Each structure stands twice: as C-alpha cells, then as structure tokens.
Short mmCIF file of C-alpha atoms in Angstrom, two decimals:
data_model
loop_
_atom_site.label_atom_id
_atom_site.label_comp_id
_atom_site.label_asym_id
_atom_site.label_seq_id
_atom_site.Cartn_x
_atom_site.Cartn_y
_atom_site.Cartn_z
CA MET A 1 -10.42 15.59 -4.53
CA LYS A 2 -8.43 12.67 -3.12
CA ALA A 3 -7.62 9.31 -4.72
CA ARG A 4 -6.02 6.21 -3.20
CA LEU A 5 -4.14 3.94 -5.53
CA THR A 6 -3.40 0.37 -4.39
CA ILE A 7 -0.69 -1.31 -6.45
CA THR A 8 -0.03 -5.02 -5.99
CA LEU A 9 1.94 -7.66 -7.84
CA LYS A 10 -0.05 -9.89 -10.24
CA SER A 11 -0.70 -13.34 -8.93
CA GLY A 12 1.95 -15.68 -10.13
CA VAL A 13 4.67 -13.03 -9.87
CA LEU A 14 7.31 -13.94 -7.20
CA ASP A 15 7.17 -11.59 -4.33
CA PRO A 16 10.53 -11.64 -2.53
CA GLN A 17 9.42 -8.89 -0.11
CA GLY A 18 6.44 -10.93 0.82
CA ARG A 19 8.57 -14.05 1.35
CA ALA A 20 10.90 -12.04 3.60
CA ILE A 21 8.04 -10.73 5.64
CA GLN A 22 6.56 -14.24 5.95
CA ALA A 23 9.93 -15.64 7.14
CA ALA A 24 10.41 -12.83 9.61
CA LEU A 25 6.96 -13.24 11.12
CA GLY A 26 7.76 -16.93 11.57
CA GLY A 27 11.00 -16.07 13.16
CA LEU A 28 9.16 -13.82 15.64
CA GLY A 29 7.06 -16.77 16.63
CA PHE A 30 3.92 -15.91 14.76
CA ASP A 31 2.46 -19.24 13.57
CA GLY A 32 -0.03 -19.90 10.83
CA VAL A 33 1.14 -17.16 8.46
CA GLY A 34 0.58 -18.29 4.92
CA ASP A 35 1.18 -16.41 1.70
CA VAL A 36 2.23 -12.72 2.18
CA ARG A 37 1.95 -10.19 -0.70
CA ALA A 38 3.46 -6.74 -0.32
CA GLY A 39 2.46 -3.75 -2.44
CA LYS A 40 2.22 0.05 -2.57
CA VAL A 41 -0.49 2.51 -1.65
CA ILE A 42 -0.36 6.07 -2.92
CA GLU A 43 -2.73 8.77 -1.78
CA LEU A 44 -3.03 11.73 -4.22
CA GLU A 45 -4.55 15.21 -3.74
CA LEU A 46 -5.94 16.04 -7.17
CA ALA A 47 -7.76 19.04 -8.67
CA GLU A 48 -11.53 18.75 -8.41
CA GLY A 49 -13.03 17.02 -11.48
CA THR A 50 -9.86 15.16 -12.53
CA PRO A 51 -11.27 12.53 -14.83
CA PRO A 52 -10.68 8.83 -14.11
CA GLU A 53 -8.89 8.51 -17.43
CA THR A 54 -6.25 10.90 -16.17
CA ILE A 55 -5.68 8.83 -12.97
CA ASP A 56 -5.44 5.73 -15.15
CA ALA A 57 -2.85 7.46 -17.32
CA MET A 58 -0.84 8.44 -14.24
CA CYS A 59 -0.81 4.73 -13.16
CA ARG A 60 0.12 3.39 -16.54
CA GLN A 61 2.80 6.00 -17.26
CA LEU A 62 4.49 6.16 -13.88
CA LEU A 63 2.95 4.63 -10.76
CA ALA A 64 2.40 0.98 -11.77
CA ASN A 65 4.46 -1.44 -13.85
CA THR A 66 1.41 -2.89 -15.64
CA VAL A 67 3.48 -5.92 -16.91
CA MET A 68 3.83 -7.22 -13.32
CA GLU A 69 1.43 -5.15 -11.22
CA ASN A 70 -2.24 -4.55 -10.89
CA TYR A 71 -3.62 -1.20 -9.71
CA ARG A 72 -6.90 -0.19 -8.11
CA VAL A 73 -8.21 3.34 -7.92
CA GLU A 74 -10.45 4.50 -5.06
CA LEU A 75 -11.84 8.08 -4.99
CA LEU A 76 -12.00 9.20 -1.39
CA MET B 1 -8.56 -15.95 6.65
CA LYS B 2 -7.03 -12.92 4.88
CA ALA B 3 -6.02 -9.58 6.27
CA ARG B 4 -4.94 -6.43 4.42
CA LEU B 5 -2.64 -4.02 6.33
CA THR B 6 -2.29 -0.48 5.03
CA ILE B 7 0.71 1.34 6.47
CA THR B 8 1.14 5.07 5.85
CA LEU B 9 3.33 7.75 7.26
CA LYS B 10 1.80 9.84 10.01
CA SER B 11 0.80 13.32 8.89
CA GLY B 12 3.57 15.82 9.47
CA VAL B 13 6.26 13.27 8.65
CA LEU B 14 8.16 14.28 5.53
CA ASP B 15 7.48 11.86 2.67
CA PRO B 16 10.36 12.06 0.17
CA GLN B 17 8.91 9.32 -1.92
CA GLY B 18 5.62 11.15 -2.16
CA ARG B 19 7.48 14.33 -3.12
CA ALA B 20 9.38 12.44 -5.82
CA ILE B 21 6.12 11.07 -7.26
CA GLN B 22 4.55 14.47 -7.19
CA ALA B 23 7.47 15.99 -9.11
CA ALA B 24 7.55 13.16 -11.61
CA LEU B 25 3.85 13.42 -12.34
CA GLY B 26 4.32 17.13 -12.88
CA GLY B 27 7.21 16.44 -15.22
CA LEU B 28 4.94 14.16 -17.22
CA GLY B 29 2.53 16.98 -17.67
CA PHE B 30 -0.07 15.99 -15.16
CA ASP B 31 -1.37 19.29 -13.69
CA GLY B 32 -3.22 19.82 -10.49
CA VAL B 33 -1.40 17.19 -8.49
CA GLY B 34 -1.27 18.32 -4.85
CA ASP B 35 0.15 16.41 -1.89
CA VAL B 36 1.20 12.79 -2.56
CA ARG B 37 1.65 10.23 0.25
CA ALA B 38 3.17 6.84 -0.37
CA GLY B 39 2.80 3.82 1.84
CA LYS B 40 2.76 0.04 1.98
CA VAL B 41 -0.04 -2.48 1.63
CA ILE B 42 0.53 -6.02 2.87
CA GLU B 43 -1.90 -8.88 2.38
CA LEU B 44 -1.48 -11.84 4.73
CA GLU B 45 -3.01 -15.33 4.63
CA LEU B 46 -3.59 -16.25 8.22
CA ALA B 47 -4.90 -19.28 10.02
CA GLU B 48 -8.59 -19.16 10.71
CA GLY B 49 -9.41 -17.52 13.97
CA THR B 50 -6.26 -15.54 14.30
CA PRO B 51 -7.21 -12.89 16.91
CA PRO B 52 -6.98 -9.16 16.05
CA GLU B 53 -4.47 -8.78 18.92
CA THR B 54 -2.05 -11.07 17.10
CA ILE B 55 -2.33 -9.00 13.94
CA ASP B 56 -1.72 -5.88 15.96
CA ALA B 57 1.36 -7.50 17.49
CA MET B 58 2.64 -8.36 13.98
CA CYS B 59 2.30 -4.72 13.02
CA ARG B 60 3.90 -3.32 16.13
CA GLN B 61 6.74 -5.81 16.17
CA LEU B 62 7.64 -5.92 12.54
CA LEU B 63 5.46 -4.45 9.78
CA ALA B 64 4.95 -0.87 10.94
CA ASN B 65 7.34 1.68 12.53
CA THR B 66 4.73 3.05 14.97
CA VAL B 67 6.90 6.07 15.72
CA MET B 68 6.38 7.44 12.21
CA GLU B 69 3.68 5.24 10.68
CA ASN B 70 0.02 4.52 11.18
CA TYR B 71 -1.41 1.11 10.26
CA ARG B 72 -4.91 0.00 9.42
CA VAL B 73 -6.09 -3.69 9.51
CA GLU B 74 -8.88 -4.91 7.27
CA LEU B 75 -10.14 -8.51 7.47
CA LEU B 76 -11.00 -9.62 3.99
#
C-alpha cells in the first residue's frame, strides 16, 4: 500500500523559499511568474490495511507542522 | 493559470531524507513503514497561456536537477 503526502504552507504564511524561486525565475528571464509556493511531497510504502487515522497521526506527530502547514493524503 | 510541479528523486538514488523519516516514524512506534521517498512540490502562478515548453524550461534550468530528479507538471 502506497500513500503520497503533500505538505504545503498555509496561505498567509510567508514562504521565503517560494519568494527565492520566484526571483530566480525572473532572473533567468522567465516573465509572468506570480506567486510561488514551495512544499514537500513524501511517498510512503505502508503495510496493507494501514488505517487513514494512522497516516493522519504520522502527519500530525512528525511530517507536518500543523500550525503553519496543511497536509493532503492520497492513497496510490 | 496555476501549475503544480512535483519533483522527486529518481529510483535508485539514495534518499537520506526519506531514510531519516522512515527511522523517525519507527521510533515513534509506527510499524509497517517501508520505503519512504521525500521530494518537493512547487505551485506557480503563471501568466495565462504560458506554454508547457516554458514550464519545462523552468524545471530543467532551475527547479529540478534532472541528473538525479524526475519532475511532473500538473496544470491546475
């Protein structure tokens, strides 16, 4: 069983990495680049039948800082 | 126009971050966690009509290290 977790900063939280990417793209001559938000994607191999609550607990305890980040779980 | 880029290490490339996450999850008592692969997700606000070739060029020139990483473009 495989799960993909996408962890992104909540809107309103300053994203310095995104700002740096935006500036660098502009510096390379790419026009029309607006807001850039950077985040993490984590793909996990899990034992069959791992309940969604367990994946949620993994996110809340370790993988996402729920104060500043949102996470999305996709079962692949 | 919005695009989401998912950048992950190519299979076969050692992923120390993934290993660290795997060990930490085990340490927290989560059993049955197999291989873990960590990557980046970047969401870009682009001018309407930005051609896919331009987004590809952004990835190849800046956002992904195509020697070790794969990238996937989704238009949102």
